[in-house]
Short mmCIF file of C-alpha atoms and ligand atoms in Angstrom, two decimals:
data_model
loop_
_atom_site.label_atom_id
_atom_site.label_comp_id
_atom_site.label_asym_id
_atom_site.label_seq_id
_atom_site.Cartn_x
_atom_site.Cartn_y
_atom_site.Cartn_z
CA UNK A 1 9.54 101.45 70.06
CA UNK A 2 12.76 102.07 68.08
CA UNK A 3 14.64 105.03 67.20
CA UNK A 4 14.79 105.70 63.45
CA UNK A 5 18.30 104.98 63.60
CA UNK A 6 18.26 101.40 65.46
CA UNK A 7 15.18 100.89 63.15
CA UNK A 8 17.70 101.43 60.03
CA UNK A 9 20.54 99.57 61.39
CA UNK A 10 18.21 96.52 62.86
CA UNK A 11 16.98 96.26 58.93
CA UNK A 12 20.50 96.68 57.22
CA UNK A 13 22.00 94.03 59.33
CA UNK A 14 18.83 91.46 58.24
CA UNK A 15 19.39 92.10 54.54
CA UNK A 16 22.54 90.63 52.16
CA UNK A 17 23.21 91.18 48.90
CA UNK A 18 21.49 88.57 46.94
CA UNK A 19 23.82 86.18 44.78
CA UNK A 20 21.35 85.53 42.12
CA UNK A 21 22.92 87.15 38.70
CA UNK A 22 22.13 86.65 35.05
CA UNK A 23 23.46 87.71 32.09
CA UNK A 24 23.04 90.85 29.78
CA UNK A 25 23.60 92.26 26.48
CA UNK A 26 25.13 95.68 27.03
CA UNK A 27 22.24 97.15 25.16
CA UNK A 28 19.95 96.14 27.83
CA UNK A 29 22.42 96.72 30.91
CA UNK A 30 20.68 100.56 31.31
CA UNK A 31 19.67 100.32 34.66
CA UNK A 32 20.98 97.15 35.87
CA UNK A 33 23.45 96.59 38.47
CA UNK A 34 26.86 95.18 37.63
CA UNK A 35 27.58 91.52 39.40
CA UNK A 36 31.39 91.36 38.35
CA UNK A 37 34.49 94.31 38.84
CA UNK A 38 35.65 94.92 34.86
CA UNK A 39 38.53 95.31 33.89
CA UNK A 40 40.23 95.83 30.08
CA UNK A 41 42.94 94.25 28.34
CA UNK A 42 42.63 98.08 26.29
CA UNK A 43 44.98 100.57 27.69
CA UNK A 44 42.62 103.98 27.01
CA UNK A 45 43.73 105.89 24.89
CA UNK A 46 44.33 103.25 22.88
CA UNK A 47 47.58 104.82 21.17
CA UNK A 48 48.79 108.02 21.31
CA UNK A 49 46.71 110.08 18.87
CA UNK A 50 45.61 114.06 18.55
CA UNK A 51 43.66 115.78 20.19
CA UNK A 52 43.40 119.18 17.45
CA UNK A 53 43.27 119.16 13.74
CA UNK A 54 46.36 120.37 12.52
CA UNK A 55 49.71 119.50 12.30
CA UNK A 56 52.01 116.92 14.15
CA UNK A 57 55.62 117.99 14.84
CA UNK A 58 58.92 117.35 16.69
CA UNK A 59 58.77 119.83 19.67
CA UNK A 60 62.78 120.72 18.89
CA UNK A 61 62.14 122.20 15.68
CA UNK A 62 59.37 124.63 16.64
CA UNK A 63 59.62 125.78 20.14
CA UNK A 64 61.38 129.01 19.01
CA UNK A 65 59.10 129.65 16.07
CA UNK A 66 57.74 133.36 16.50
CA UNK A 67 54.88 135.25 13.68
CA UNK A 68 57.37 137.82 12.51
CA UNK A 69 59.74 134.55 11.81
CA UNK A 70 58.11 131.18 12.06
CA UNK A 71 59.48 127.89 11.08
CA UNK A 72 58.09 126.19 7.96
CA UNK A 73 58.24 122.74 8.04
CA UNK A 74 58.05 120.36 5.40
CA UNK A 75 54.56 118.31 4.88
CA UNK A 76 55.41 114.49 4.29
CA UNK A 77 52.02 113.10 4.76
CA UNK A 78 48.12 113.14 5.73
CA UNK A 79 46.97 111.11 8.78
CA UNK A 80 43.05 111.03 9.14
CA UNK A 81 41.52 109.51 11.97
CA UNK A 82 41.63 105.84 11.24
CA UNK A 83 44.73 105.75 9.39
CA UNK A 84 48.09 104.40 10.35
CA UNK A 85 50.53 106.39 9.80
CA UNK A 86 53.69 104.78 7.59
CA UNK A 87 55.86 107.78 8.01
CA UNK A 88 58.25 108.87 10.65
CA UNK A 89 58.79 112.16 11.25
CA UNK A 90 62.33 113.18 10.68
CA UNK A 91 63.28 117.16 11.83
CA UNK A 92 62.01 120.29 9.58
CA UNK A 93 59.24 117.56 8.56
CA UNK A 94 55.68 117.46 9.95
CA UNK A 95 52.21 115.16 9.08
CA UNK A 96 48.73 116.84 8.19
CA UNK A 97 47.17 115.78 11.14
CA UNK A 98 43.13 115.24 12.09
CA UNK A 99 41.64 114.99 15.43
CA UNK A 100 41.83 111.17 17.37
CA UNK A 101 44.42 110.34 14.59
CA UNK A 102 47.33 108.15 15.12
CA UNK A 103 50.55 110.24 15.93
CA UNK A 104 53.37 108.89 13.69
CA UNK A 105 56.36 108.42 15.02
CA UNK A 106 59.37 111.05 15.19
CA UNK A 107 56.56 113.27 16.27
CA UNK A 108 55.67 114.41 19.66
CA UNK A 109 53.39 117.48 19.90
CA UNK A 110 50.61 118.91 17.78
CA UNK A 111 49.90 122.65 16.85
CA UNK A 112 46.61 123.37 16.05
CA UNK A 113 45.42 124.91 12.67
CA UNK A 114 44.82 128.06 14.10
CA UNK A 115 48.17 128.77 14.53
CA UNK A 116 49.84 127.55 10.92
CA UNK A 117 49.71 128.81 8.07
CA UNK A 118 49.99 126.64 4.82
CA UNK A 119 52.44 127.49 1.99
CA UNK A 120 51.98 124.89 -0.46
CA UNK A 121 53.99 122.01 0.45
CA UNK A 122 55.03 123.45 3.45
CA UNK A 123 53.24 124.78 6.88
CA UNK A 124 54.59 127.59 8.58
CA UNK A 125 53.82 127.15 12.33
CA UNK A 126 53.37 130.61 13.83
CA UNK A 127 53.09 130.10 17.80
CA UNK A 128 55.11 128.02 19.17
CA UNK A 129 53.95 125.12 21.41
CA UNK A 130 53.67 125.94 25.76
CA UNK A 131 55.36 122.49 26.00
CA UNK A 132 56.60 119.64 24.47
CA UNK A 133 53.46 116.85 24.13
CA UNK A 134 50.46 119.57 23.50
CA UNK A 135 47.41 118.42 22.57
CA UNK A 136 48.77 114.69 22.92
CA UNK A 137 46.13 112.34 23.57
CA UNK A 138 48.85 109.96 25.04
CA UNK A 139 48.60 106.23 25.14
CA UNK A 140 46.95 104.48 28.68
CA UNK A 141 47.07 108.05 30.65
CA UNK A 142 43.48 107.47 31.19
CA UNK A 143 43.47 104.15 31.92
CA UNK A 144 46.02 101.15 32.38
CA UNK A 145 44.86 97.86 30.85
CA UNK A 146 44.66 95.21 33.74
CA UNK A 147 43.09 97.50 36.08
CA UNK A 148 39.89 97.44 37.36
CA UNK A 149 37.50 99.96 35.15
CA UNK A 150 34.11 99.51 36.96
CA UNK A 151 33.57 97.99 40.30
CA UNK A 152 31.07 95.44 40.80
CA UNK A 153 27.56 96.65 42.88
CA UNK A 154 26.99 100.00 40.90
CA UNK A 155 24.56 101.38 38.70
CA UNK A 156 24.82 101.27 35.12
CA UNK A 157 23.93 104.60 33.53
CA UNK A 158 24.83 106.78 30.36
CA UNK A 159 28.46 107.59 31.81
CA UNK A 160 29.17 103.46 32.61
CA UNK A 161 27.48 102.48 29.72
CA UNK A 162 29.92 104.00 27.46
CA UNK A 163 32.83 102.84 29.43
CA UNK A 164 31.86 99.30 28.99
CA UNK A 165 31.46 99.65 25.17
CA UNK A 166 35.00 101.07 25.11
CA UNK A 167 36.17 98.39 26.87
CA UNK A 168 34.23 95.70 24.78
CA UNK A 169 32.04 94.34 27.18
CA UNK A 170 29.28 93.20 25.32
CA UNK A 171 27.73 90.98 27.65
CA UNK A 172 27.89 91.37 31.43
CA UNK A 173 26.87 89.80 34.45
CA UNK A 174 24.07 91.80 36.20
CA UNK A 175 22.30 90.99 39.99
CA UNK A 176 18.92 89.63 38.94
CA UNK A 177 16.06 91.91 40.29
CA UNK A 178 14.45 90.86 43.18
CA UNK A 179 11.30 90.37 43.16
CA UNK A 180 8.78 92.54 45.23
CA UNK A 181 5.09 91.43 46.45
CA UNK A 182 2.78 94.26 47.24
CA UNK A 183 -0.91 93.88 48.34
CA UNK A 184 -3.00 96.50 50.32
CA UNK A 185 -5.36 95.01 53.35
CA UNK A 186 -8.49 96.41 54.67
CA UNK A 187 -12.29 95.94 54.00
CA UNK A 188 -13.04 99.62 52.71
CA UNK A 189 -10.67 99.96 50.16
CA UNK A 190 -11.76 99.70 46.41
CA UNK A 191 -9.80 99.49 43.06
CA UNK A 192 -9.58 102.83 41.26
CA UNK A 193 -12.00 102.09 38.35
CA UNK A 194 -14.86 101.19 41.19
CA UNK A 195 -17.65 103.53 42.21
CA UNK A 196 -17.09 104.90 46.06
CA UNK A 197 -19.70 104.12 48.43
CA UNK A 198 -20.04 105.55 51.73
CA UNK A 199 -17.34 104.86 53.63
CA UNK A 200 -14.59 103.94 51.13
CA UNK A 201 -11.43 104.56 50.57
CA UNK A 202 -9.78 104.25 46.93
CA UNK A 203 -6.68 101.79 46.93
CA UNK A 204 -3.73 104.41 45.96
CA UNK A 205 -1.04 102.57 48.35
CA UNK A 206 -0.71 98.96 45.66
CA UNK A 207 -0.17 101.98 42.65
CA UNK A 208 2.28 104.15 44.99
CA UNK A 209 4.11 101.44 45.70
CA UNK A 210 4.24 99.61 43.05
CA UNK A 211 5.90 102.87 41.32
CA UNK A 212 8.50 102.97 43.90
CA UNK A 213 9.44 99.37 43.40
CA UNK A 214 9.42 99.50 39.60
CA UNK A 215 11.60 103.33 40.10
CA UNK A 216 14.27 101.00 41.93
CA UNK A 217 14.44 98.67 39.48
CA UNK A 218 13.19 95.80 41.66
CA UNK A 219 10.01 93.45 40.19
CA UNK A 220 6.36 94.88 41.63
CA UNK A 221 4.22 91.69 41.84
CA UNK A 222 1.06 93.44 42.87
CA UNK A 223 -1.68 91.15 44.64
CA UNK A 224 -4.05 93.40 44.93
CA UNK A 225 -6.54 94.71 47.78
CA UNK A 226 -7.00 91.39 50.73
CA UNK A 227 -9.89 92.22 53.15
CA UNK A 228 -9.18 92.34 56.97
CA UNK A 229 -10.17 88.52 57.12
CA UNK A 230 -7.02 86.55 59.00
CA UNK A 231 -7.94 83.76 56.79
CA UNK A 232 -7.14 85.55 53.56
CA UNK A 233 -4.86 87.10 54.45
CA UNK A 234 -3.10 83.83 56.02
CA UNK A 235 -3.18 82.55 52.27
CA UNK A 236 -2.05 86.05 50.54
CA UNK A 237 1.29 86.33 53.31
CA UNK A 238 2.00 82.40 52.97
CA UNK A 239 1.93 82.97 48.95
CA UNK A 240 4.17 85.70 48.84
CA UNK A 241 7.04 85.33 51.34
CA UNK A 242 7.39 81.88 49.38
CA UNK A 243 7.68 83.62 45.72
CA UNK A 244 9.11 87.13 46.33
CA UNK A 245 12.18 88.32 47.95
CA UNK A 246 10.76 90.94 49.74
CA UNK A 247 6.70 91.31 50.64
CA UNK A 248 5.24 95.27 51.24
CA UNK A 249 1.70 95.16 52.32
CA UNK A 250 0.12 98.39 53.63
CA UNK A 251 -2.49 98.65 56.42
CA UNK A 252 -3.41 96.90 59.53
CA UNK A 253 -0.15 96.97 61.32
CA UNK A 254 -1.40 99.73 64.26
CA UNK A 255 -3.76 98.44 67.20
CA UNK A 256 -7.43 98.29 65.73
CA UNK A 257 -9.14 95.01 66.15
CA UNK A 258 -8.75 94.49 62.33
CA UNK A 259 -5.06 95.21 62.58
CA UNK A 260 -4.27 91.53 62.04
CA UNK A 261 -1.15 91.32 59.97
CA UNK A 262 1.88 90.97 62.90
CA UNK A 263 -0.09 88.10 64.69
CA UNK A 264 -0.01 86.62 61.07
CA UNK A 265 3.66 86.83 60.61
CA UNK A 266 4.25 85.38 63.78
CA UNK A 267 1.95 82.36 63.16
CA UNK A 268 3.44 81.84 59.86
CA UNK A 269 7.15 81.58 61.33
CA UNK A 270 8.17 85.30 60.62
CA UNK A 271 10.55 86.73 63.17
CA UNK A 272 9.52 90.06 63.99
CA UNK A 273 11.89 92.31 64.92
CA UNK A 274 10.38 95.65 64.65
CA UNK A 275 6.86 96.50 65.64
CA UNK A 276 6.78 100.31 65.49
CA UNK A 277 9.53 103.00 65.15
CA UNK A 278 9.57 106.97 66.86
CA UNK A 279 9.05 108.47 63.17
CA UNK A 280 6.17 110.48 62.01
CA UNK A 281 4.92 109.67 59.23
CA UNK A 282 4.89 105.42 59.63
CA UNK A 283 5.22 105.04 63.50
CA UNK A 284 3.23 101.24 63.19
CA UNK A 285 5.90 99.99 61.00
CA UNK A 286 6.73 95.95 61.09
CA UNK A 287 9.31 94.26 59.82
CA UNK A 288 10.08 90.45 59.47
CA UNK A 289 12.29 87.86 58.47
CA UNK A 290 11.07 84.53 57.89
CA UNK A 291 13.47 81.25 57.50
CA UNK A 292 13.41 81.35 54.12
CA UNK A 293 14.67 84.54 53.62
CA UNK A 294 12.15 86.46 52.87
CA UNK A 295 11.88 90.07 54.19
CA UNK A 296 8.60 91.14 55.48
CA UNK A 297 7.69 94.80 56.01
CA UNK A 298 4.20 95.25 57.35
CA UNK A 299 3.28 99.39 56.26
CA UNK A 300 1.15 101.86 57.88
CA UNK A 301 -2.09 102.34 55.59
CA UNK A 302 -1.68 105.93 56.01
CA UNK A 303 -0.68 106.93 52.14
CA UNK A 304 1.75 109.73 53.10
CA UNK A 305 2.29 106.86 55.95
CA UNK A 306 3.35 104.72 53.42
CA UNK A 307 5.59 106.41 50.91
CA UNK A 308 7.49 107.89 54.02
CA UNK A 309 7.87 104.01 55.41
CA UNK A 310 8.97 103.45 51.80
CA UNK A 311 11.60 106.30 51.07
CA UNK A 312 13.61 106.13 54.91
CA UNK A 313 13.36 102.45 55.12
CA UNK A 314 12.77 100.25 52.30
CA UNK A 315 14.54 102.31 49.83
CA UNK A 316 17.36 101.13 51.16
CA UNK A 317 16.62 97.54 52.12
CA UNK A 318 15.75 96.95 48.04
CA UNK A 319 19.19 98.76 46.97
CA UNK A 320 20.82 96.62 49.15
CA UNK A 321 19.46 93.33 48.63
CA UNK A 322 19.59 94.64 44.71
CA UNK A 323 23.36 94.47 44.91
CA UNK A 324 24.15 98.19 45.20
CA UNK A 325 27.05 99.12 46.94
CA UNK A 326 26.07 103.07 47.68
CA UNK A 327 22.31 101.78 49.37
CA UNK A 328 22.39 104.48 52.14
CA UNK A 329 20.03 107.17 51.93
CA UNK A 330 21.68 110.56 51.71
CA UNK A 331 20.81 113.73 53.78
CA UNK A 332 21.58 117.79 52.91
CA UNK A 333 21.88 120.26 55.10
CA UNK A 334 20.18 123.06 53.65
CA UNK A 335 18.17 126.07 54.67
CA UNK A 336 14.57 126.24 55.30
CA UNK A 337 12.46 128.90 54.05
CA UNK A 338 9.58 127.82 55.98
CA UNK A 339 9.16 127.57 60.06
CA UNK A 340 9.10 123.56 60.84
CA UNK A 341 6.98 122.05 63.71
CA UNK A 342 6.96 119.04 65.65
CA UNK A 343 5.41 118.10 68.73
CA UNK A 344 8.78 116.82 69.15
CA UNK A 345 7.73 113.27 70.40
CA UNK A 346 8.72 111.12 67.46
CA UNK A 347 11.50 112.50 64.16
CA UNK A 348 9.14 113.80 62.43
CA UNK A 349 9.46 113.96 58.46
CA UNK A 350 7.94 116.95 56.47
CA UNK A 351 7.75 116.80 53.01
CA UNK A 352 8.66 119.71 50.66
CA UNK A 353 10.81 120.09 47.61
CA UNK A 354 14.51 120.94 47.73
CA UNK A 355 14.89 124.13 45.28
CA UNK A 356 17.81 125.70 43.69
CA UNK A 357 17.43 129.71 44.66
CA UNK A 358 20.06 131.74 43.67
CA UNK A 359 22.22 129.13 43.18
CA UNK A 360 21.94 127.94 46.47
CA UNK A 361 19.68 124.66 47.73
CA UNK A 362 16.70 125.27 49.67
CA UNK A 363 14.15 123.20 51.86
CA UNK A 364 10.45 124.52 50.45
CA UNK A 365 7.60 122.93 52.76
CA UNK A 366 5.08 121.23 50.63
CA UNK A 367 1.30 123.97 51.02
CA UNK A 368 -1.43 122.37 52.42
CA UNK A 369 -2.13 120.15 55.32
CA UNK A 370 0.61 117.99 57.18
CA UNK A 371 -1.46 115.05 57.36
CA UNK A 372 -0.43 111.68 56.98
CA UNK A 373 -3.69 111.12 55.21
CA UNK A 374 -2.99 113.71 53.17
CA UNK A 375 -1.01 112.52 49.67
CA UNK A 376 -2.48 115.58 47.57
CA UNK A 377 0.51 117.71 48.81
CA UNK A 378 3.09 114.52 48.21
CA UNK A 379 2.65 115.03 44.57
CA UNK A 380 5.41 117.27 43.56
CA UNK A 381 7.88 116.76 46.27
CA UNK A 382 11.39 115.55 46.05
CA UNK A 383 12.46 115.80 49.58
CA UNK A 384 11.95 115.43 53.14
CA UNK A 385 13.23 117.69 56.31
CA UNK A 386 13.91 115.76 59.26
CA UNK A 387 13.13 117.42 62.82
CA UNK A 388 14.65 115.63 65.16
CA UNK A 389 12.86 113.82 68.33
CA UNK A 390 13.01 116.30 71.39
CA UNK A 391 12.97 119.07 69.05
CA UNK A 392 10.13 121.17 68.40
CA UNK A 393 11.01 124.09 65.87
CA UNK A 394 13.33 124.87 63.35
CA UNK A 395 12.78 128.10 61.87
CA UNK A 396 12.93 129.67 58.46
CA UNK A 397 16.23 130.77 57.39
CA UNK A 398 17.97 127.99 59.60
CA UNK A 399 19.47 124.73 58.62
CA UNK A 400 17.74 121.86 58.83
CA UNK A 401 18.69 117.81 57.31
CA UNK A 402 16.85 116.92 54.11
CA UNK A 403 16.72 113.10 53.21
CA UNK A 404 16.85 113.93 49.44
CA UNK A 405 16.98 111.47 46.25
CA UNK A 406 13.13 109.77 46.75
CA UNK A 407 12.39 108.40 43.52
CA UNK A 408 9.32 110.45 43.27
N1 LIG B 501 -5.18 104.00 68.92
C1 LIG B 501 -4.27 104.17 67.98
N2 LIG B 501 -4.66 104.31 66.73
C2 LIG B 501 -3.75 104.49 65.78
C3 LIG B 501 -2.39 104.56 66.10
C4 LIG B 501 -2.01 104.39 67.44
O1 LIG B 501 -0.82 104.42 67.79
N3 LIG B 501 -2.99 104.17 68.35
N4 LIG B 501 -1.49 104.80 65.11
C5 LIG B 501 -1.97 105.58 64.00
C6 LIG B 501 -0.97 105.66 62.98
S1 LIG B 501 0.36 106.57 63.37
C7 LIG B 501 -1.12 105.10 61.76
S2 LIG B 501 0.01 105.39 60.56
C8 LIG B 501 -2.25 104.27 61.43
C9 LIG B 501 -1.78 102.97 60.81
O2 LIG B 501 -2.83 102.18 60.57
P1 LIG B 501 -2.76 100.75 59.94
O3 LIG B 501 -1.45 100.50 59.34
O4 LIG B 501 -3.29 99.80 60.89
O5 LIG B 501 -3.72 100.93 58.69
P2 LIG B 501 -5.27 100.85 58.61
O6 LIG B 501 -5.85 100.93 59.94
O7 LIG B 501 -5.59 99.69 57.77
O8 LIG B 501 -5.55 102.16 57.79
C10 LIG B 501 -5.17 103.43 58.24
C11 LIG B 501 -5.71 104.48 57.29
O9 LIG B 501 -5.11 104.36 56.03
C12 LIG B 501 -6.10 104.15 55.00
N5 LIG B 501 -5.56 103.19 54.03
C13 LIG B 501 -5.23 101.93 54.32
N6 LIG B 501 -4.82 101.30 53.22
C14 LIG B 501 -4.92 102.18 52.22
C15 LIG B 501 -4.65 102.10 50.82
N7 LIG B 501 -4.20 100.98 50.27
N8 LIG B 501 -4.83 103.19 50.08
C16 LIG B 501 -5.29 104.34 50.64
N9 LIG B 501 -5.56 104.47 51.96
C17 LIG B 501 -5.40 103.40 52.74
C18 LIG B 501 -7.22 103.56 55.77
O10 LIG B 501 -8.42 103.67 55.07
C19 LIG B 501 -7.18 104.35 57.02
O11 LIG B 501 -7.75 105.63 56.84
O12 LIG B 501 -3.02 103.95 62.58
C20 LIG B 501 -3.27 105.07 63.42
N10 LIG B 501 -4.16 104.65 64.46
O1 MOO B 502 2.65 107.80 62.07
MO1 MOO B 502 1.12 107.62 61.42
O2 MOO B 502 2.09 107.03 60.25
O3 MOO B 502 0.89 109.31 61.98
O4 MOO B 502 0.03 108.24 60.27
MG1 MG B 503 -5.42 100.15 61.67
#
């Protein structure tokens, strides 16, 4: 059995960035994950332009201005934003002036409105400027054309987005999602919309997971429910390690005679090289390579078993193989307000929900039962505090780690 860390680091080495990458309208790259670094022939700002409405001076002829004795300067033109201005400033003249406007030349500093007054053709500029280049908005002093802008193997989102229509990037060269296979095994499970007889269990693993997939922006092929027959689910495994990038099933990976699925992956040519890991929740995982690069994680049936399996390890394997750069999970220390328990034999996860109180982050056990059979108290949860293995308490009002970020 594996640590949880030589379980993460055996999986991480097994998994490369995939190469596949298509192209994207910038009005569909929300969400996708950027293939190429990007760079603009632009320098941003564009030109030097304001930053205030108001006027646009030469720094020498106003610094000394005072309100008891200000400086009028002459008003020689009108510069919206847009405009180019034909003008140069010479000294004792200034330009009406508009906010992202071109500064015309001769100029070097603007004083807002607020501290003018007009006198007909003439401003009078009350306070004088702190320095010389105020409210300046000055050319390439937030970026340097040539440069890189974005890095290749991030995320695009609203902040990105916007940065690639500035720099006209209109069409972009995205990883291509990988697709995901996900089928749940065992003879007493039924489909949602079925009537339960005695006995059964109601599929919620295919939906869980097939959320989590879709919430990392992979491609959920769900299969469906495959009874514990080794024939079947021969066929199902053969089918999707050859079509999908990366195959979830949940169930029959602990030591029940209908747990067939790793003496399946070894007859098919899968290489296992993890067959159960010292975590609670999702001790029976498996995971597989097979020759044609497919990844193979074999899931405890256990739904809190399975979500767990799916936040610490193959969160990270799909981010990775996605093309993101930042794929690692990420872990708080915060402060628990509730005693944590372990029997201190395996690193246990207990899920809760990380809370802002006063200002200040704190670990919230989820109520109810700590079952991994339990996914009733899941719902609502956004985090997980980690007690390590040997240890078998943490209590309230000390720190303990928090894997944080699950795409819940
Ligand atoms: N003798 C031992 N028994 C078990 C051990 C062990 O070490 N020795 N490990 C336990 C642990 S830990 C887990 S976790 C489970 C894992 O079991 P399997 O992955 O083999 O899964 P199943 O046996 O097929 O099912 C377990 C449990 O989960 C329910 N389940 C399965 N699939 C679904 C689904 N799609 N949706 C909802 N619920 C599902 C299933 O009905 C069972 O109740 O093994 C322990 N046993
Ligand atoms: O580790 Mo199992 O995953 O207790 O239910
Ligand atoms: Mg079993």
């Amino acid at each position: 059995m594996y640590s949880v860390k030589e379980a993460e680091s055996i999986i991480l080495t097994q998994i490369q960035p995939r190469q596949e990458t298509e192209k994207v309208s910038l009005e569909a790259a929300f969400g996708r994950i950027l293939a190429e670094d990007i760079s603009s022939d632009l320098d941003f700002p564009y030109w030097d332009n304001s930053a205030m409405d108001g006027y646009a001076v030469r720094y020498e002829d106003v610094k000394d201005t005072n309100p008891e004795n200000p400086v009028t300067l002459k008003i020689i033109a009108e510069i919206p934003a847009g405009k180019v201005p034909e003008k140069i400033i010479q000294p004792g003249e200034t330009a009406r002036i508009f906010t992202g406007a071109m500064l015309p030349a001769g100029s070097d500093t603007i004083i807002m409105q607020e501290n003018t007054q007009k006198q007909g053709e003439r401003v009078a500029i009350l306070i004088p400027p702190e320095k010389i280049g105020l409210f300046v908005r000055q050319r390439g002093t937030f970026y340097r054309a040539g440069n890189t802008l974005l890095k290749a193997g991030i995320a695009l989102n609203s902040p990105e987005i916007a940065v690639l229509a500035t720099a006209q990037a209109t069409e972009l060269t995205v990883f291509s999602r990988p697709q995901v296979a996900i089928f749940s095994t065992g003879d007493e499970l039924i489909n949602p919309d079925e009537t339960l007889q005695k006995g059964q269990i109601i599929d919620s693993n295919r939906y869980a997971l097939t959320a989590f997939v879709a919430s990392l922006g992979a491609i959920p092929r769900p299969l469906g429910i495959i009874k514990d027959n080794p024939d079947l689910l021969r066929e199902t495994i053969r089918k999707a390690i050859n079509s999908s990038a990366i195959v979830l099933s949940t169930g029959g990976v602990s030591v029940g005679d209908y747990d067939y699925i790793e003496g399946i992956l070894g007859e098919l040519g899968g290489k296992i090289l993890i067959g159960s890991v010292a975590i609670q929740p999702g001790k029976p995982l498996t995971f597989a390579t097979f020759p044609n690069g497919c990844i193979y994680f074999g899931i405890p049936g256990n739904p809190v078993s399975a979500l767990v399996s799916c936040w610490r390890f193959v969160q990270m394997a799909i981010k990775k193989l996605s093309g993101l750069t930042e794929y690692q999970n990420k872990f708080l220390r915060v402060v628990t307000r509730d005693t944590l328990q372990s029997n201190g034999q395996r690193e246990v996860y207990l899920w809760g929900k990380i809370e802002i109180i006063e200002g200040v982050y704190q670990f919230q056990l989820a109520s109810g039962q700590h079952n991994s059979a339990n996914l009733i108290n899941l719902a609502g949860t956004n985090a997980l505090a980690i007690i390590p293995q040997g240890k078998t308490t943490i209590q309230a009002g000390e720190t303990v780690e928090v894997m944080t970020g699950l795409p819940l």
